[in-house]
Coordinates of C-alpha atoms and ligand atoms in Angstrom, one line a residue:
X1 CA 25.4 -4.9 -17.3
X2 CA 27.7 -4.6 -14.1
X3 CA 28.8 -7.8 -13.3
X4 CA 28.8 -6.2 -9.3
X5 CA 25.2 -5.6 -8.8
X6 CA 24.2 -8.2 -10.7
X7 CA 25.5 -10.9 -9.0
X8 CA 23.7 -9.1 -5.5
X9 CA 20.7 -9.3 -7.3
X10 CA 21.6 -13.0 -8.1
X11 CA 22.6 -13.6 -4.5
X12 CA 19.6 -11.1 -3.1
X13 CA 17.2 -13.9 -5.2
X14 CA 18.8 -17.0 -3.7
X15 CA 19.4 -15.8 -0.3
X16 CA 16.7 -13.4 0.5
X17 CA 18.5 -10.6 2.2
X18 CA 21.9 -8.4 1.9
X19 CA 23.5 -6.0 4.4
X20 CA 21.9 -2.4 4.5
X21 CA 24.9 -1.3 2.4
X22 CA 24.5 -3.8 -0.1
X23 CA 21.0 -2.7 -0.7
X24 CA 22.3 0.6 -1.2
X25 CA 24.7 -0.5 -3.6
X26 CA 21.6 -2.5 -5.6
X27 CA 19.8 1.4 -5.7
X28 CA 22.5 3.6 -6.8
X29 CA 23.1 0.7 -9.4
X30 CA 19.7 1.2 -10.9
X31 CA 19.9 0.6 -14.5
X32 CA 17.4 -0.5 -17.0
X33 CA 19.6 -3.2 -17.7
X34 CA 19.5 -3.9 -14.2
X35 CA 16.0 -3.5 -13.7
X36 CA 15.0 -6.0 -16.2
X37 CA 17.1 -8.5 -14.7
X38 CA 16.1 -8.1 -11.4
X39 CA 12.3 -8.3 -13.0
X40 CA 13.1 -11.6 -15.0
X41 CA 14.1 -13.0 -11.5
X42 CA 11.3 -11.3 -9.7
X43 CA 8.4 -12.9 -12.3
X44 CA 10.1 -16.6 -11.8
X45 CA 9.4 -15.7 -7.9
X46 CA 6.4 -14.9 -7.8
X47 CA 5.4 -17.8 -10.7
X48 CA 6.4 -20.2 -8.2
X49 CA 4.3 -19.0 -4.9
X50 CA 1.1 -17.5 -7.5
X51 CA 1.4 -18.9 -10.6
X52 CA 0.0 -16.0 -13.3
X53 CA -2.8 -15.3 -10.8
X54 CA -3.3 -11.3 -9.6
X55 CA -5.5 -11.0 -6.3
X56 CA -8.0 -8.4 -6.6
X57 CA -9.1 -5.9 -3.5
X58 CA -12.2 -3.7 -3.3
X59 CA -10.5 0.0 -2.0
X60 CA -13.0 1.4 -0.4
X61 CA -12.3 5.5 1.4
X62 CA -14.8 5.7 3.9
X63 CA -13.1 8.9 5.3
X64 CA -11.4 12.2 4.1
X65 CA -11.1 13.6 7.4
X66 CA -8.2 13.4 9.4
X67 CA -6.2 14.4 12.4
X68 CA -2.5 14.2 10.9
X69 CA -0.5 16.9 8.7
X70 CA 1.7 14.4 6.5
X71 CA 3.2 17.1 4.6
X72 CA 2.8 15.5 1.1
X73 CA -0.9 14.3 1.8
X74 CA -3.3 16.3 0.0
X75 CA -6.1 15.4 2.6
X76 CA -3.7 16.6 5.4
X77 CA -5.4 18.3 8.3
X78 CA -4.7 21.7 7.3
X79 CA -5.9 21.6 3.8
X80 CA -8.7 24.2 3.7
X81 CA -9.1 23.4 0.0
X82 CA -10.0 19.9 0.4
X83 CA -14.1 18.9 0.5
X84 CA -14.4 16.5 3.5
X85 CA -16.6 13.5 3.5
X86 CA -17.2 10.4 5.5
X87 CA -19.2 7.7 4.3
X88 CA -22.2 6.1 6.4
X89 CA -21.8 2.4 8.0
X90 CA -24.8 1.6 5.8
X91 CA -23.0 3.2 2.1
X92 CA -19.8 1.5 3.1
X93 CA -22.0 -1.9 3.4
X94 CA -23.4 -0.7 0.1
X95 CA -20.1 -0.4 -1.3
X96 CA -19.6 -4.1 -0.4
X97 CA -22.5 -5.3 -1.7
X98 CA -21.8 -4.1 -4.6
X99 CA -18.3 -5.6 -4.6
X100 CA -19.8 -8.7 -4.0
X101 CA -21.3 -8.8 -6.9
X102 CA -18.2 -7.8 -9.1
X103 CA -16.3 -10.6 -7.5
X104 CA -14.5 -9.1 -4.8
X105 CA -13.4 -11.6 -1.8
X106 CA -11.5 -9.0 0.1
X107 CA -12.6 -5.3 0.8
X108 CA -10.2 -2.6 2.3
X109 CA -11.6 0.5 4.5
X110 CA -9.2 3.3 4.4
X111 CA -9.3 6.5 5.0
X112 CA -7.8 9.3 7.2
X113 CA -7.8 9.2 11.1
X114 CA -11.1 10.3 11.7
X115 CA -12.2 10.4 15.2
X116 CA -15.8 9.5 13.8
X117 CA -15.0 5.9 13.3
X118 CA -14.9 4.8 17.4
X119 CA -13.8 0.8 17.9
X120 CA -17.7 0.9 18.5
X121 CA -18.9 2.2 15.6
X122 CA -15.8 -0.2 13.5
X123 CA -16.9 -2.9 15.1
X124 CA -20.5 -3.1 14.4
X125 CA -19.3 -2.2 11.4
X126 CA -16.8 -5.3 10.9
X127 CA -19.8 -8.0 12.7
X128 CA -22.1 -7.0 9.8
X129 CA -19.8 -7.3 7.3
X130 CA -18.3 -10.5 8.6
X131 CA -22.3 -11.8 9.1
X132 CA -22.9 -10.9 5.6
X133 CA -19.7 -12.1 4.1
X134 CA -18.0 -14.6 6.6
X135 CA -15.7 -15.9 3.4
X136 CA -14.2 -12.5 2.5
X137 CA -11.3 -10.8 4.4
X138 CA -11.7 -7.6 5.2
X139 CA -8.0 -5.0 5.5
X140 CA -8.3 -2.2 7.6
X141 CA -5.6 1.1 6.6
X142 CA -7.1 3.9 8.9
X143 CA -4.1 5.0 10.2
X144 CA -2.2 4.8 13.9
X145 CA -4.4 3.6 17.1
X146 CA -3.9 2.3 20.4
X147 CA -3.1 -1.1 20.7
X148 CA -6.6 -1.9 22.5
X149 CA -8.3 -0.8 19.3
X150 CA -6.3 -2.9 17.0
X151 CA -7.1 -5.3 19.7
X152 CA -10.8 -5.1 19.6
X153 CA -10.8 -4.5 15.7
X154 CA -9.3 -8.0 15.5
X155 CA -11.8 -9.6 17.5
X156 CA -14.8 -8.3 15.7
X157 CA -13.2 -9.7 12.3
X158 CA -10.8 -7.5 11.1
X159 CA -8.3 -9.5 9.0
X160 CA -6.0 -7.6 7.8
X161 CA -4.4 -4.3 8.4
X162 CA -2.3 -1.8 6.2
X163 CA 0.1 1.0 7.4
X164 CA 2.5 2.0 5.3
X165 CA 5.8 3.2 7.8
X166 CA 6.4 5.8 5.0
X167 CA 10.3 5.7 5.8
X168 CA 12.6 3.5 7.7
X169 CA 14.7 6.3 8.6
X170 CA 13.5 8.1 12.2
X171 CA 15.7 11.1 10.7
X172 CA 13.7 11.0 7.2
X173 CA 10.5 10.5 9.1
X174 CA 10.8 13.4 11.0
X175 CA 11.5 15.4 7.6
X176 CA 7.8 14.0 6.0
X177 CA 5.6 14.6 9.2
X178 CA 4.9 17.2 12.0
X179 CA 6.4 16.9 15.5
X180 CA 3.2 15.4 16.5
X181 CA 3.8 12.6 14.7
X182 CA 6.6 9.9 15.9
X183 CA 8.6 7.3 13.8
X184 CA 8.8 5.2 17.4
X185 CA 4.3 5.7 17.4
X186 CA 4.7 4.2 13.8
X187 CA 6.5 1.1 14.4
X188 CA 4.6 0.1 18.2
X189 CA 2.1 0.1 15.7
X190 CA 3.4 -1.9 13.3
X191 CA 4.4 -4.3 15.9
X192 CA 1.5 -4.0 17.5
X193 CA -0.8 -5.2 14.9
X194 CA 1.3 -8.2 14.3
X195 CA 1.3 -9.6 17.7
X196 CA -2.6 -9.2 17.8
X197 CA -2.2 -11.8 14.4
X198 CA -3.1 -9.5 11.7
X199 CA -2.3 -9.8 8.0
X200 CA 0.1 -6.5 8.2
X201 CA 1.4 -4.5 5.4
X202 CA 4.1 -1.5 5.5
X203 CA 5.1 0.5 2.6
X204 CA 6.7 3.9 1.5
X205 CA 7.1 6.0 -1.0
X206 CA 9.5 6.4 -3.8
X207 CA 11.0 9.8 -4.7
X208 CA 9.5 11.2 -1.3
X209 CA 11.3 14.6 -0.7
X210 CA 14.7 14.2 0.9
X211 CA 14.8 10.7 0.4
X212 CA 17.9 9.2 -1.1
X213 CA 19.2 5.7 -2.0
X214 CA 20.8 5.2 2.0
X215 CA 16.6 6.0 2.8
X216 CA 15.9 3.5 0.3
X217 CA 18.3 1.1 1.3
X218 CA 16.6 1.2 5.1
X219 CA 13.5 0.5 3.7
X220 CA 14.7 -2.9 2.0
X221 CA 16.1 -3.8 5.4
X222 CA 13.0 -2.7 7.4
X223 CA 10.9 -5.2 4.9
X224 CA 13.5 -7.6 5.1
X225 CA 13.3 -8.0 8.3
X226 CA 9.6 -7.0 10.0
X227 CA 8.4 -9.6 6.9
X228 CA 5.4 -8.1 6.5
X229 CA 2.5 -10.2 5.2
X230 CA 1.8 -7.0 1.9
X231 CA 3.7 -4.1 1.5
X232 CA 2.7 -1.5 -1.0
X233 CA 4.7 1.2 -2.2
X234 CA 4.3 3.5 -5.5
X235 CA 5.4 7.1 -6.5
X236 CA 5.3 10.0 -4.3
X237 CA 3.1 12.4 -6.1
X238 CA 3.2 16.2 -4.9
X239 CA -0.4 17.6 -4.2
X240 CA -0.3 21.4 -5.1
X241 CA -1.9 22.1 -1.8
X242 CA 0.9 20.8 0.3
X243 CA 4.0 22.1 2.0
X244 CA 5.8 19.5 -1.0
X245 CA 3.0 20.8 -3.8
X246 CA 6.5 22.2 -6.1
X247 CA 8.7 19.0 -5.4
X248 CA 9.2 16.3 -7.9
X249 CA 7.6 13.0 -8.3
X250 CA 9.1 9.6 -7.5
X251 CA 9.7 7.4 -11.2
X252 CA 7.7 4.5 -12.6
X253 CA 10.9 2.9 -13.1
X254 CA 12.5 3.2 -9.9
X255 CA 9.3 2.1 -8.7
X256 CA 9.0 -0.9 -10.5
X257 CA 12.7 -1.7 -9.7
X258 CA 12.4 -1.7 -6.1
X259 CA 8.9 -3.8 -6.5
X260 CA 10.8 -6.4 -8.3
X261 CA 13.5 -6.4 -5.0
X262 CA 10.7 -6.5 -2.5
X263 CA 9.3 -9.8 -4.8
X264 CA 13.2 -11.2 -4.3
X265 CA 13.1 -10.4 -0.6
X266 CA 9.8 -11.9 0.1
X267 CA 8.7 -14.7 -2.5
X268 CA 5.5 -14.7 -1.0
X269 CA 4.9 -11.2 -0.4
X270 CA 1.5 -9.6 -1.4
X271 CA 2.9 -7.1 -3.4
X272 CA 0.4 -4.4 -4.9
X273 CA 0.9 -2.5 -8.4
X274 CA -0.4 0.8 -6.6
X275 CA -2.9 3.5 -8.2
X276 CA 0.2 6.2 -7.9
X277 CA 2.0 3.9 -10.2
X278 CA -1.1 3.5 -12.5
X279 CA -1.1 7.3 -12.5
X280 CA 2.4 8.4 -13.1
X281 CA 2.2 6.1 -15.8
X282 CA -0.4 5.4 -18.6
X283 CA 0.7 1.2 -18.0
X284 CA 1.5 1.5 -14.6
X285 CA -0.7 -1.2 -13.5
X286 CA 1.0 -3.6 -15.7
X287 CA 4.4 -2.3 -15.5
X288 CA 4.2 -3.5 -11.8
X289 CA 2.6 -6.7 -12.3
X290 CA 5.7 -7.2 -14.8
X291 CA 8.6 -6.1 -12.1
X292 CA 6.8 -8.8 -9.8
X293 CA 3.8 -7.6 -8.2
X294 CA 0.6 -9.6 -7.8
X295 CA -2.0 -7.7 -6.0
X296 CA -4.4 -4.6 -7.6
X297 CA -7.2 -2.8 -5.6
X298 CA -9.4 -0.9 -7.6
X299 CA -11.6 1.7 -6.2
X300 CA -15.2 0.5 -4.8
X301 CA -16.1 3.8 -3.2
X302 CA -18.9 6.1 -4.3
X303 CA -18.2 7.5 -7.4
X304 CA -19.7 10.7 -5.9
X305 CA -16.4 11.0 -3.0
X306 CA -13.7 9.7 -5.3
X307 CA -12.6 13.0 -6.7
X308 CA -12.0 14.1 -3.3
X309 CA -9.8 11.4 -1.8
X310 CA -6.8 13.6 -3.6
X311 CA -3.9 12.1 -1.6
X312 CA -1.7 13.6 -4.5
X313 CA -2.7 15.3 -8.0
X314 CA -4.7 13.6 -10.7
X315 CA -5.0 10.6 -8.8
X316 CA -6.4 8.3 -10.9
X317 CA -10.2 7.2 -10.1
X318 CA -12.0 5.6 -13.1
X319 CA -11.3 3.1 -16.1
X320 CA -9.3 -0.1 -14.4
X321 CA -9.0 1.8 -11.7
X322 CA -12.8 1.5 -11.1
X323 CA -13.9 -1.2 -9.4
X324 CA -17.2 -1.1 -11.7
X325 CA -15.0 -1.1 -14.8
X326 CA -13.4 -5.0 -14.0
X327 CA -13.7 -6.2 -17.4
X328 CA -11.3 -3.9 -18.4
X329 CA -8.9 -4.5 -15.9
X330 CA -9.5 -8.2 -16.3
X331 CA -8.6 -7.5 -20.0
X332 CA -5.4 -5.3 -19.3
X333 CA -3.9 -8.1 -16.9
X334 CA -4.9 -11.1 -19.6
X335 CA -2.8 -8.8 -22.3
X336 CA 0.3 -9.5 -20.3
X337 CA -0.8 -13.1 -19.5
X338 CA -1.9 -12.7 -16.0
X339 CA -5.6 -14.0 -14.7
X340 CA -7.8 -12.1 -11.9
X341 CA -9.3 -14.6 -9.9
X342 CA -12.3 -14.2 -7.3
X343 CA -10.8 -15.3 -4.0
X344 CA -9.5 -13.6 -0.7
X345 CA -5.9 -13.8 -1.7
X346 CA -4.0 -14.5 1.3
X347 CA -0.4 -15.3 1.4
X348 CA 0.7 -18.2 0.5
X349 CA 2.4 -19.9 3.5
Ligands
5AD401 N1 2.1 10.8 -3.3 C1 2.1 9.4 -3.2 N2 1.6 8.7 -2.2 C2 1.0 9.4 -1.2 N3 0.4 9.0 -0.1 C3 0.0 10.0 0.6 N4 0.3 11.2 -0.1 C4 0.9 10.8 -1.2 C5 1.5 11.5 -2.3 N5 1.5 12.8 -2.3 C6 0.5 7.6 0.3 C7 1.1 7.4 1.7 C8 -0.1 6.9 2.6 C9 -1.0 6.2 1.5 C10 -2.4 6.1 1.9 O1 -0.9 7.1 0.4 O2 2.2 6.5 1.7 O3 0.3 5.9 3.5

């Protein structure tokens, strides 16, 4: 092994950071050899904030609809082949019920920005939710709003709040997005939702187009520094339909490697083993667990929508990935020693 990088992953797991160039240096000295050291170090982390215990989330898409044109998203605005849906307040409650029931303390809404869900509408929404289930937490991931909504979500029980800032880089941004869209909008949000005292998680992809390792490196830095409360990141996937449907995916390796320097970063960071990891690879799930990640969110919506939440191609919508199929998930993560509890999973402070 290179005696260089691994003593910055030594010094990146005592310390916590490293300048942006020594991040760099960490990515374009991806090895497996590497890797597995910076995953043995990652595991002892995380053992010492969560023990051997994975946090469970119920992923429910309420919406397919949405305003943006993300040009790798396969529900992007101008996809004409993609079936819209939204779900009702009262199947989204359903959804939760039945969550409930499978032993999920934390349920996630996500979908696309859809100009259907109003604060009104969300927030009747979050009041019975939080009536019914005043001891889960609820995450909200539905994309960029003004401040006053985040504002009023918050108040009516909204916990939690996930928006990935897909890149660190404003010039990498601009590459992944239309004009419409601003990397300066993206990180008011950001900001935004951690004043009003959310739970907030970034994230990006790996392998996005034009991304390199100084992309990469920005993103350590941008974690390392906004210390989010989750941050989820897995494989960019091209979706045929897109402007980036001929590009080449992001690596379950690479993927796992940068999981285990977010876990070094940020002992206590809620770190998801993504369903684009479980889907570029057949042990995804439990590759990430394995580079230092200790969070899963299976899927609770409708069976009848899931096929057409198709952020990217053959996303991965049943077996462990079901939210109805538990026992096997619960049996996968006890294979590699690690134990899904029932509880809200919050950060360890
Ligand atoms: N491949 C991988 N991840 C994607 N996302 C959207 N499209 C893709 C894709 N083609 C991710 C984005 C977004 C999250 C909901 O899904 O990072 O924030």
């Amino acid at each position: 092994m290179n005696k260089e990088t691994a003593s910055l992953v030594q010094r990146l797991s005592c310390l916590h950071e490293l300048s942006e160039a020594e991040y760099r240096c960490l990515v374009d000295g991806f090895t497996p050899e590497l890797a597995e050291y910076a995953a043995s170090l990652a595991v002892k982390a995380r053992q010492a904030v969560y023990g051997n215990k994975v946090f469970i989330r119920g992923l429910i898409e309420i919406t397919n609809a949405c305003r943006n044109d993300c040009l790798y998203c396969g529900i992007r605005r101008s996809n004409r082949h993609c079936q819209r849906y939204r779900l009702s307040p009262q199947e989204i409650l359903q959804c939760c019920d039945e969550g409930y029931e499978l032993g999920f303390r934390t349920f996630v809404l996500q979908g696309g920005e859809d100009g259907f869900f109003t604060d009104d509408l969300l927030c009747e929404l979050l009041q019975g939710l939080k009536s019914r289930y005043p001891l889960c937490a609820v995450t909200l991931s539905l994309g960029e709003r003004p401040r006053e909504s985040y504002a009023r979500l918050r108040e009516a029980g909204a916990d939690r709040y996930l928006l990935r800032h897909e890149t660190a880089d404003r010039e990498h941004y601009a590459k992944l997005h239309p004009h419409s869209m601003r990397f300066e909008t993206r990180m008011r949000c950001l900001n935004d939702l951690k004043e009003l005292g959310y739970q907030v998680g970034c994230g990006f992809m790996v392998g996005s187009p034009h991304q390199t390792s100084a992309e990469l490196a920005k993103d350590l830095k941008f974690v390392e520094q906004f210390s989010p409360d989750m941050c989820g990141i897995g494989p960019f996937i091209p979706q045929a339909d897109t402007p980036f449907g001929r590009e080449k995916a992001g690596t379950a390796e690479l993927t796992c490697y940068l999981l285990s320097l977010l876990r070094l970063i940020k002992p206590n960071l809620l770190l998801p083993s993504t369903t684009a990891l479980g889907t570029i690879h057949p042990h995804g799930r439990e590759l990430g667990i394995l580079a230092g990640a200790n969070v899963v969110m299976p899927n609770l919506s409708p069976p009848s929508v899931r096929k057409k939440y198709a952020l990217y191609d053959n996303k991965l919508s049943d077996g462990s990935e079901s939210a109805q199929c538990k026992a096997e998930l619960v049996a996968r993560m006890a294979s590699i020693g690690y134990e899904i509890v029932t509880d809200r999973g919050d950060i360890q402070k």
